[in-house]
Amino acid sequence: MSPLARRRLTKAALNTTGVLVFLIATFPVYWMVSTAFKTNDQIFTTDFIPFPTQFTFEHISRVLTDGVAGHSIWVYLRNSAVVALGTVLIGAVFALLSATAVARFRFKGRVPFLALLLVVQMIPAEALVIPLFLSVRRLGLYDQLLGLIVTQVALTLPFGIWMLRTFVAAVPKSLEEAAWIDGASRFTTFWKVLFPLVAPGLVATSIFSFITAWNELIMALYLISDPTKYTMPVALQYFFGQKGTDWGAIMASSTMMTLPVVIFFLFVQRRMVSGLVAGAVKG
């Protein structure tokens, strides 16, 4: 086989693999959206129906009209948005400051601190429910969205620090030294020199924090007891009953829950890709 034929065969194999991975990754999303527009007869049939033969807005209309657990679905979407955006804003500030300190300064305990960040990421969230519950209650933040935000910041912060550390370390220190020579203060140097260069990495970590907080179920289930403060993942549990599961409403609500994440991702996808690529190369 000639080198040209081998390259073509390799390219075809890679393209085929990429298409298969794409189909496998997107099929659950497609099935969720298509099921939201299927009638109950199509949902509960034993036949395989890849797409709705009869479109219906019954499930979406019922969710929007009747709500969930006696409350409008917009209440739960609002709560999820508050928690997710609060986690992103607070987490981004602490992650950037911590990553800058770890990457730019040499202090005692720096290496153990970095190792501890990795260890924390290895602990499953289920193992942290009780200590976080006790801490939140002791702080007087139980059954408060702020308590849930603080918890999500604590869970996503280690990843944010570790990832942003790479971006900060990739920025040549000579740029900051040149700004100091020109008379810039440390704050000015940080805001006008360092921050614009690490902004792509900050966007990438913010997306991770947003998706994690938006889809969080375990902590929200144990830290919130007021139904008016439930987030969307908790509200979806009401469709699972002893007499059966309302799959149409679940898929309709899940589709509506997914839309804000998709819209958010579409706005920041370019900066996210550039951030991941920039963080992969140092220097």
CSV table of N, CA and C in Angstrom, one decimal, residues 129-272:
chain,number,residue,atom,x,y,z
A,129,VAL,N,-21.6,14.8,51.6
A,129,VAL,CA,-22.9,15.3,51.9
A,129,VAL,C,-23.1,15.7,53.4
A,130,ILE,N,-22.7,14.7,54.3
A,130,ILE,CA,-22.9,14.9,55.7
A,130,ILE,C,-22.1,16.1,56.3
A,131,PRO,N,-20.7,16.1,56.0
A,131,PRO,CA,-19.9,17.2,56.5
A,131,PRO,C,-20.3,18.6,55.9
A,132,LEU,N,-20.7,18.6,54.7
A,132,LEU,CA,-21.2,19.9,54.1
A,132,LEU,C,-22.5,20.3,54.7
A,133,PHE,N,-23.4,19.3,54.9
A,133,PHE,CA,-24.7,19.6,55.5
A,133,PHE,C,-24.5,20.2,56.9
A,134,LEU,N,-23.6,19.6,57.7
A,134,LEU,CA,-23.4,20.1,59.1
A,134,LEU,C,-22.7,21.5,59.0
A,135,SER,N,-21.8,21.7,58.1
A,135,SER,CA,-21.2,23.0,57.9
A,135,SER,C,-22.2,24.1,57.5
A,136,VAL,N,-23.0,23.8,56.5
A,136,VAL,CA,-24.0,24.8,56.1
A,136,VAL,C,-25.0,25.1,57.2
A,137,ARG,N,-25.4,24.1,57.9
A,137,ARG,CA,-26.4,24.4,59.0
A,137,ARG,C,-25.8,25.2,60.1
A,138,ARG,N,-24.5,25.0,60.4
A,138,ARG,CA,-23.8,25.7,61.4
A,138,ARG,C,-23.6,27.2,61.0
A,139,LEU,N,-23.5,27.4,59.7
A,139,LEU,CA,-23.3,28.8,59.2
A,139,LEU,C,-24.7,29.5,59.1
A,140,GLY,N,-25.8,28.8,59.3
A,140,GLY,CA,-27.1,29.4,59.2
A,140,GLY,C,-27.6,29.5,57.8
A,141,LEU,N,-27.0,28.7,56.9
A,141,LEU,CA,-27.3,28.8,55.5
A,141,LEU,C,-28.2,27.6,55.0
A,142,TYR,N,-28.6,26.8,55.9
A,142,TYR,CA,-29.5,25.7,55.5
A,142,TYR,C,-30.8,26.2,54.9
A,143,ASP,N,-31.2,25.6,53.8
A,143,ASP,CA,-32.5,25.9,53.1
A,143,ASP,C,-32.4,27.3,52.5
A,144,GLN,N,-31.2,27.7,52.2
A,144,GLN,CA,-30.9,29.0,51.5
A,144,GLN,C,-30.1,28.7,50.2
A,145,LEU,N,-30.5,29.5,49.2
A,145,LEU,CA,-29.7,29.3,47.9
A,145,LEU,C,-28.3,29.7,48.1
A,146,LEU,N,-28.0,30.7,49.0
A,146,LEU,CA,-26.6,31.1,49.2
A,146,LEU,C,-25.8,29.9,49.8
A,147,GLY,N,-26.4,29.1,50.6
A,147,GLY,CA,-25.7,27.9,51.1
A,147,GLY,C,-25.4,26.9,50.0
A,148,LEU,N,-26.3,26.7,49.1
A,148,LEU,CA,-26.1,25.9,48.0
A,148,LEU,C,-25.0,26.4,47.1
A,149,ILE,N,-25.0,27.7,46.9
A,149,ILE,CA,-23.9,28.4,46.1
A,149,ILE,C,-22.5,28.2,46.7
A,150,VAL,N,-22.5,28.4,48.0
A,150,VAL,CA,-21.2,28.2,48.8
A,150,VAL,C,-20.7,26.7,48.6
A,151,THR,N,-21.6,25.8,48.7
A,151,THR,CA,-21.3,24.4,48.6
A,151,THR,C,-20.8,24.1,47.2
A,152,GLN,N,-21.4,24.6,46.2
A,152,GLN,CA,-21.0,24.4,44.8
A,152,GLN,C,-19.6,25.0,44.5
A,153,VAL,N,-19.4,26.2,45.1
A,153,VAL,CA,-18.1,26.8,44.9
A,153,VAL,C,-17.0,26.0,45.5
A,154,ALA,N,-17.3,25.4,46.7
A,154,ALA,CA,-16.3,24.5,47.4
A,154,ALA,C,-16.0,23.3,46.5
A,155,LEU,N,-17.0,22.8,45.8
A,155,LEU,CA,-16.8,21.5,45.1
A,155,LEU,C,-16.1,21.8,43.7
A,156,THR,N,-16.3,23.0,43.1
A,156,THR,CA,-15.8,23.2,41.8
A,156,THR,C,-14.5,24.0,41.9
A,157,LEU,N,-14.2,24.6,43.0
A,157,LEU,CA,-13.0,25.5,43.2
A,157,LEU,C,-11.7,24.7,42.9
A,158,PRO,N,-11.5,23.5,43.5
A,158,PRO,CA,-10.2,22.8,43.2
A,158,PRO,C,-9.9,22.6,41.7
A,159,PHE,N,-10.8,22.2,41.0
A,159,PHE,CA,-10.6,22.1,39.5
A,159,PHE,C,-10.3,23.4,38.9
A,160,GLY,N,-11.0,24.5,39.3
A,160,GLY,CA,-10.8,25.8,38.7
A,160,GLY,C,-9.4,26.3,39.0
A,161,ILE,N,-8.9,26.1,40.3
A,161,ILE,CA,-7.5,26.5,40.6
A,161,ILE,C,-6.5,25.8,39.8
A,162,TRP,N,-6.7,24.5,39.8
A,162,TRP,CA,-5.7,23.6,39.1
A,162,TRP,C,-5.6,24.0,37.6
A,163,MET,N,-6.7,24.2,37.0
A,163,MET,CA,-6.7,24.5,35.5
A,163,MET,C,-6.2,25.9,35.3
A,164,LEU,N,-6.6,26.9,36.1
A,164,LEU,CA,-6.2,28.3,35.8
A,164,LEU,C,-4.7,28.5,36.2
A,165,ARG,N,-4.2,27.6,37.0
A,165,ARG,CA,-2.8,27.7,37.4
A,165,ARG,C,-1.9,27.5,36.1
A,166,THR,N,-2.4,26.6,35.2
A,166,THR,CA,-1.6,26.4,34.0
A,166,THR,C,-1.6,27.6,33.1
A,167,PHE,N,-2.8,28.3,33.0
A,167,PHE,CA,-2.9,29.5,32.2
A,167,PHE,C,-2.0,30.6,32.7
A,168,VAL,N,-2.0,30.8,34.1
A,168,VAL,CA,-1.2,31.9,34.7
A,168,VAL,C,0.3,31.6,34.5
A,169,ALA,N,0.7,30.3,34.7
A,169,ALA,CA,2.1,30.0,34.5
A,169,ALA,C,2.5,30.1,33.0
A,170,ALA,N,1.6,30.0,32.1
A,170,ALA,CA,2.0,30.2,30.7
A,170,ALA,C,2.2,31.6,30.3
A,171,VAL,N,1.8,32.6,31.1
A,171,VAL,CA,2.0,34.0,30.8
A,171,VAL,C,3.5,34.4,31.2
A,172,PRO,N,4.3,34.8,30.3
A,172,PRO,CA,5.7,35.2,30.7
A,172,PRO,C,5.7,36.3,31.8
A,173,LYS,N,6.5,36.0,32.8
A,173,LYS,CA,6.6,37.0,33.9
A,173,LYS,C,7.2,38.3,33.5
A,174,SER,N,8.0,38.2,32.3
A,174,SER,CA,8.6,39.4,31.8
A,174,SER,C,7.6,40.5,31.5
A,175,LEU,N,6.4,40.1,31.1
A,175,LEU,CA,5.3,41.1,30.7
A,175,LEU,C,4.9,41.9,32.0
A,176,GLU,N,4.8,41.2,33.1
A,176,GLU,CA,4.5,41.9,34.3
A,176,GLU,C,5.6,42.8,34.8
A,177,GLU,N,6.8,42.3,34.7
A,177,GLU,CA,8.0,43.1,35.1
A,177,GLU,C,8.1,44.3,34.2
A,178,ALA,N,7.8,44.2,32.9
A,178,ALA,CA,7.9,45.4,32.1
A,178,ALA,C,6.8,46.4,32.5
A,179,ALA,N,5.7,46.0,32.9
A,179,ALA,CA,4.6,46.9,33.4
A,179,ALA,C,5.1,47.6,34.7
A,180,TRP,N,5.7,46.8,35.5
A,180,TRP,CA,6.2,47.4,36.8
A,180,TRP,C,7.2,48.5,36.5
A,181,ILE,N,8.1,48.2,35.5
A,181,ILE,CA,9.2,49.2,35.2
A,181,ILE,C,8.5,50.5,34.7
A,182,ASP,N,7.4,50.3,33.9
A,182,ASP,CA,6.7,51.5,33.4
A,182,ASP,C,5.9,52.2,34.5
A,183,GLY,N,5.9,51.7,35.7
A,183,GLY,CA,5.2,52.4,36.8
A,183,GLY,C,3.9,51.9,37.1
A,184,ALA,N,3.5,50.8,36.6
A,184,ALA,CA,2.2,50.2,36.9
A,184,ALA,C,2.2,49.6,38.3
A,185,SER,N,1.1,49.7,39.0
A,185,SER,CA,1.0,49.0,40.3
A,185,SER,C,0.7,47.5,40.1
A,186,ARG,N,0.7,46.8,41.2
A,186,ARG,CA,0.4,45.3,41.1
A,186,ARG,C,-1.0,45.1,40.6
A,187,PHE,N,-1.9,45.9,41.1
A,187,PHE,CA,-3.3,45.7,40.7
A,187,PHE,C,-3.5,46.0,39.2
A,188,THR,N,-2.9,47.1,38.8
A,188,THR,CA,-3.0,47.5,37.4
A,188,THR,C,-2.4,46.4,36.5
A,189,THR,N,-1.2,45.9,36.9
A,189,THR,CA,-0.6,44.8,36.1
A,189,THR,C,-1.5,43.6,36.1
A,190,PHE,N,-2.1,43.3,37.2
A,190,PHE,CA,-2.9,42.1,37.2
A,190,PHE,C,-4.2,42.3,36.3
A,191,TRP,N,-4.8,43.5,36.4
A,191,TRP,CA,-6.0,43.7,35.7
A,191,TRP,C,-5.8,43.9,34.2
A,192,LYS,N,-4.8,44.6,33.8
A,192,LYS,CA,-4.6,45.0,32.4
A,192,LYS,C,-3.6,44.2,31.7
A,193,VAL,N,-2.8,43.4,32.4
A,193,VAL,CA,-1.8,42.5,31.7
A,193,VAL,C,-2.1,41.1,31.8
A,194,LEU,N,-2.3,40.6,33.1
A,194,LEU,CA,-2.5,39.2,33.3
A,194,LEU,C,-3.9,38.7,33.0
A,195,PHE,N,-4.9,39.5,33.5
A,195,PHE,CA,-6.3,39.1,33.3
A,195,PHE,C,-6.7,38.9,31.9
A,196,PRO,N,-6.4,39.8,30.9
A,196,PRO,CA,-6.8,39.6,29.5
A,196,PRO,C,-6.2,38.3,28.9
A,197,LEU,N,-5.0,37.9,29.4
A,197,LEU,CA,-4.3,36.8,28.8
A,197,LEU,C,-4.8,35.4,29.4
A,198,VAL,N,-5.4,35.5,30.6
A,198,VAL,CA,-5.9,34.2,31.2
A,198,VAL,C,-7.4,34.2,31.1
A,199,ALA,N,-8.0,35.2,30.5
A,199,ALA,CA,-9.5,35.2,30.3
A,199,ALA,C,-10.0,34.0,29.6
A,200,PRO,N,-9.4,33.5,28.5
A,200,PRO,CA,-9.9,32.3,27.9
A,200,PRO,C,-10.0,31.1,28.9
A,201,GLY,N,-9.0,30.9,29.7
A,201,GLY,CA,-9.0,29.9,30.7
A,201,GLY,C,-10.0,30.1,31.7
A,202,LEU,N,-10.3,31.3,32.1
A,202,LEU,CA,-11.3,31.6,33.0
A,202,LEU,C,-12.7,31.3,32.5
A,203,VAL,N,-12.9,31.5,31.2
A,203,VAL,CA,-14.2,31.1,30.5
A,203,VAL,C,-14.3,29.6,30.6
A,204,ALA,N,-13.3,28.9,30.3
A,204,ALA,CA,-13.3,27.4,30.2
A,204,ALA,C,-13.7,26.8,31.6
A,205,THR,N,-13.1,27.4,32.7
A,205,THR,CA,-13.4,26.9,34.0
A,205,THR,C,-14.8,27.3,34.4
A,206,SER,N,-15.2,28.5,34.0
A,206,SER,CA,-16.6,29.0,34.3
A,206,SER,C,-17.6,28.1,33.7
A,207,ILE,N,-17.4,27.6,32.5
A,207,ILE,CA,-18.3,26.7,31.8
A,207,ILE,C,-18.5,25.4,32.6
A,208,PHE,N,-17.3,24.9,33.1
A,208,PHE,CA,-17.4,23.7,33.9
A,208,PHE,C,-18.1,23.9,35.2
A,209,SER,N,-17.9,25.0,35.8
A,209,SER,CA,-18.6,25.3,37.1
A,209,SER,C,-20.1,25.5,36.8
A,210,PHE,N,-20.4,26.2,35.7
A,210,PHE,CA,-21.8,26.5,35.4
A,210,PHE,C,-22.6,25.2,35.2
A,211,ILE,N,-22.0,24.3,34.4
A,211,ILE,CA,-22.7,23.0,34.1
A,211,ILE,C,-22.8,22.1,35.3
A,212,THR,N,-21.8,22.1,36.1
A,212,THR,CA,-21.8,21.3,37.3
A,212,THR,C,-22.9,21.8,38.3
A,213,ALA,N,-22.9,23.1,38.5
A,213,ALA,CA,-23.9,23.7,39.4
A,213,ALA,C,-25.3,23.6,38.9
A,214,TRP,N,-25.5,23.7,37.6
A,214,TRP,CA,-26.8,23.6,36.9
A,214,TRP,C,-27.4,22.2,37.1
A,215,ASN,N,-26.6,21.2,37.0
A,215,ASN,CA,-27.1,19.8,37.0
A,215,ASN,C,-27.0,19.2,38.4
A,216,GLU,N,-26.6,19.9,39.4
A,216,GLU,CA,-26.4,19.4,40.7
A,216,GLU,C,-27.7,18.9,41.3
A,217,LEU,N,-27.7,17.7,41.8
A,217,LEU,CA,-28.9,17.1,42.5
A,217,LEU,C,-28.7,16.7,43.9
A,218,ILE,N,-27.6,16.0,44.2
A,218,ILE,CA,-27.4,15.5,45.6
A,218,ILE,C,-27.4,16.6,46.6
A,219,MET,N,-26.5,17.6,46.4
A,219,MET,CA,-26.5,18.7,47.4
A,219,MET,C,-27.8,19.5,47.5
A,220,ALA,N,-28.4,19.7,46.4
A,220,ALA,CA,-29.6,20.5,46.4
A,220,ALA,C,-30.7,19.7,47.1
A,221,LEU,N,-30.7,18.4,47.0
A,221,LEU,CA,-31.7,17.5,47.6
A,221,LEU,C,-31.6,17.5,49.1
A,222,TYR,N,-30.4,17.7,49.6
A,222,TYR,CA,-30.2,17.6,51.1
A,222,TYR,C,-30.1,19.0,51.8
A,223,LEU,N,-29.7,20.0,51.0
A,223,LEU,CA,-29.5,21.3,51.6
A,223,LEU,C,-30.7,22.2,51.5
A,224,ILE,N,-31.7,21.8,50.7
A,224,ILE,CA,-32.9,22.7,50.4
A,224,ILE,C,-34.2,21.8,50.8
A,225,SER,N,-35.0,22.4,51.6
A,225,SER,CA,-36.3,21.7,52.0
A,225,SER,C,-37.5,22.5,51.6
A,226,ASP,N,-37.3,23.8,51.3
A,226,ASP,CA,-38.5,24.6,50.9
A,226,ASP,C,-38.7,24.4,49.4
A,227,PRO,N,-39.9,23.9,49.0
A,227,PRO,CA,-40.2,23.6,47.6
A,227,PRO,C,-40.0,24.8,46.7
A,228,THR,N,-40.2,26.1,47.2
A,228,THR,CA,-40.0,27.2,46.4
A,228,THR,C,-38.6,27.6,46.1
A,229,LYS,N,-37.7,26.9,46.7
A,229,LYS,CA,-36.2,27.1,46.5
A,229,LYS,C,-35.6,25.9,45.8
A,230,TYR,N,-36.4,24.9,45.4
A,230,TYR,CA,-35.8,23.8,44.7
A,230,TYR,C,-35.2,24.2,43.3
A,231,THR,N,-34.2,23.5,42.9
A,231,THR,CA,-33.6,23.7,41.6
A,231,THR,C,-34.3,22.7,40.6
A,232,MET,N,-34.0,22.8,39.4
A,232,MET,CA,-34.7,22.0,38.4
A,232,MET,C,-34.4,20.5,38.6
A,233,PRO,N,-33.2,20.1,38.8
A,233,PRO,CA,-32.9,18.6,39.0
A,233,PRO,C,-33.8,18.0,40.2
A,234,VAL,N,-34.0,18.8,41.2
A,234,VAL,CA,-34.8,18.3,42.3
A,234,VAL,C,-36.3,18.3,41.9
A,235,ALA,N,-36.7,19.3,41.2
A,235,ALA,CA,-38.1,19.4,40.8
A,235,ALA,C,-38.5,18.2,39.9
A,236,LEU,N,-37.5,17.8,39.1
A,236,LEU,CA,-37.8,16.7,38.1
A,236,LEU,C,-38.1,15.4,38.9
A,237,GLN,N,-37.7,15.2,40.1
A,237,GLN,CA,-37.9,14.0,40.9
A,237,GLN,C,-39.4,13.8,41.1
A,238,TYR,N,-40.2,14.9,41.1
A,238,TYR,CA,-41.7,14.8,41.3
A,238,TYR,C,-42.4,14.0,40.2
A,239,PHE,N,-41.8,13.9,39.1
A,239,PHE,CA,-42.4,13.1,38.0
A,239,PHE,C,-42.2,11.6,38.2
A,240,PHE,N,-41.4,11.2,39.1
A,240,PHE,CA,-41.2,9.8,39.4
A,240,PHE,C,-42.1,9.4,40.6
A,241,GLY,N,-43.2,8.8,40.3
A,241,GLY,CA,-44.2,8.4,41.4
A,241,GLY,C,-44.3,7.0,41.6
A,242,GLN,N,-45.1,6.6,42.6
A,242,GLN,CA,-45.3,5.2,43.0
A,242,GLN,C,-46.2,4.5,41.9
A,243,LYS,N,-47.1,5.3,41.3
A,243,LYS,CA,-48.0,4.7,40.3
A,243,LYS,C,-47.4,4.7,38.9
A,244,GLY,N,-46.2,5.3,38.7
A,244,GLY,CA,-45.6,5.3,37.4
A,244,GLY,C,-44.8,6.5,37.2
A,245,THR,N,-44.1,6.6,36.0
A,245,THR,CA,-43.3,7.7,35.7
A,245,THR,C,-43.8,8.5,34.5
A,246,ASP,N,-43.9,9.8,34.7
A,246,ASP,CA,-44.4,10.6,33.6
A,246,ASP,C,-43.3,11.0,32.7
A,247,TRP,N,-43.0,10.1,31.7
A,247,TRP,CA,-41.8,10.3,30.9
A,247,TRP,C,-42.0,11.5,30.0
A,248,GLY,N,-43.2,11.8,29.5
A,248,GLY,CA,-43.4,12.9,28.6
A,248,GLY,C,-43.1,14.2,29.3
A,249,ALA,N,-43.5,14.4,30.6
A,249,ALA,CA,-43.2,15.6,31.3
A,249,ALA,C,-41.7,15.7,31.7
A,250,ILE,N,-41.1,14.5,32.0
A,250,ILE,CA,-39.7,14.5,32.3
A,250,ILE,C,-38.9,15.0,31.1
A,251,MET,N,-39.2,14.4,29.9
A,251,MET,CA,-38.4,14.8,28.8
A,251,MET,C,-38.7,16.3,28.4
A,252,ALA,N,-39.9,16.7,28.5
A,252,ALA,CA,-40.2,18.1,28.2
A,252,ALA,C,-39.5,19.1,29.2
A,253,SER,N,-39.5,18.8,30.5
A,253,SER,CA,-38.8,19.6,31.4
A,253,SER,C,-37.3,19.5,31.2
A,254,SER,N,-36.8,18.3,30.9
A,254,SER,CA,-35.3,18.2,30.7
A,254,SER,C,-34.9,19.0,29.5
A,255,THR,N,-35.7,19.0,28.4
A,255,THR,CA,-35.4,19.8,27.2
A,255,THR,C,-35.3,21.3,27.6
A,256,MET,N,-36.3,21.7,28.3
A,256,MET,CA,-36.3,23.1,28.7
A,256,MET,C,-35.1,23.5,29.6
A,257,MET,N,-34.7,22.5,30.4
A,257,MET,CA,-33.6,22.7,31.3
A,257,MET,C,-32.3,22.7,30.6
A,258,THR,N,-32.2,22.0,29.5
A,258,THR,CA,-31.0,22.0,28.7
A,258,THR,C,-30.8,23.2,27.8
A,259,LEU,N,-31.8,23.9,27.4
A,259,LEU,CA,-31.7,25.0,26.5
A,259,LEU,C,-30.8,26.1,27.1
A,260,PRO,N,-30.9,26.5,28.3
A,260,PRO,CA,-30.0,27.6,28.8
A,260,PRO,C,-28.5,27.2,28.8
A,261,VAL,N,-28.2,25.9,29.0
A,261,VAL,CA,-26.9,25.5,28.9
A,261,VAL,C,-26.4,25.5,27.5
A,262,VAL,N,-27.2,25.1,26.5
A,262,VAL,CA,-26.8,25.1,25.1
A,262,VAL,C,-26.6,26.6,24.7
A,263,ILE,N,-27.5,27.5,25.0
A,263,ILE,CA,-27.4,28.9,24.7
A,263,ILE,C,-26.1,29.5,25.3
A,264,PHE,N,-25.8,29.2,26.5
A,264,PHE,CA,-24.6,29.7,27.2
A,264,PHE,C,-23.4,29.2,26.5
A,265,PHE,N,-23.4,27.9,26.1
A,265,PHE,CA,-22.2,27.3,25.5
A,265,PHE,C,-22.0,27.9,24.1
A,266,LEU,N,-23.1,28.2,23.3
A,266,LEU,CA,-23.0,28.7,22.0
A,266,LEU,C,-22.3,30.1,22.1
A,267,PHE,N,-22.6,30.9,23.1
A,267,PHE,CA,-22.0,32.2,23.2
A,267,PHE,C,-20.5,32.2,23.5
A,268,VAL,N,-20.1,31.2,24.2
A,268,VAL,CA,-18.7,31.2,24.7
A,268,VAL,C,-17.8,30.1,24.1
A,269,GLN,N,-18.3,29.3,23.1
A,269,GLN,CA,-17.6,28.2,22.6
A,269,GLN,C,-16.3,28.6,22.0
A,270,ARG,N,-16.2,29.7,21.2
A,270,ARG,CA,-15.0,30.1,20.6
A,270,ARG,C,-13.9,30.3,21.6
A,271,ARG,N,-14.3,31.1,22.6
A,271,ARG,CA,-13.3,31.4,23.7
A,271,ARG,C,-12.9,30.2,24.5
A,272,MET,N,-13.9,29.3,24.6
A,272,MET,CA,-13.6,28.1,25.4
A,272,MET,C,-12.5,27.2,24.6
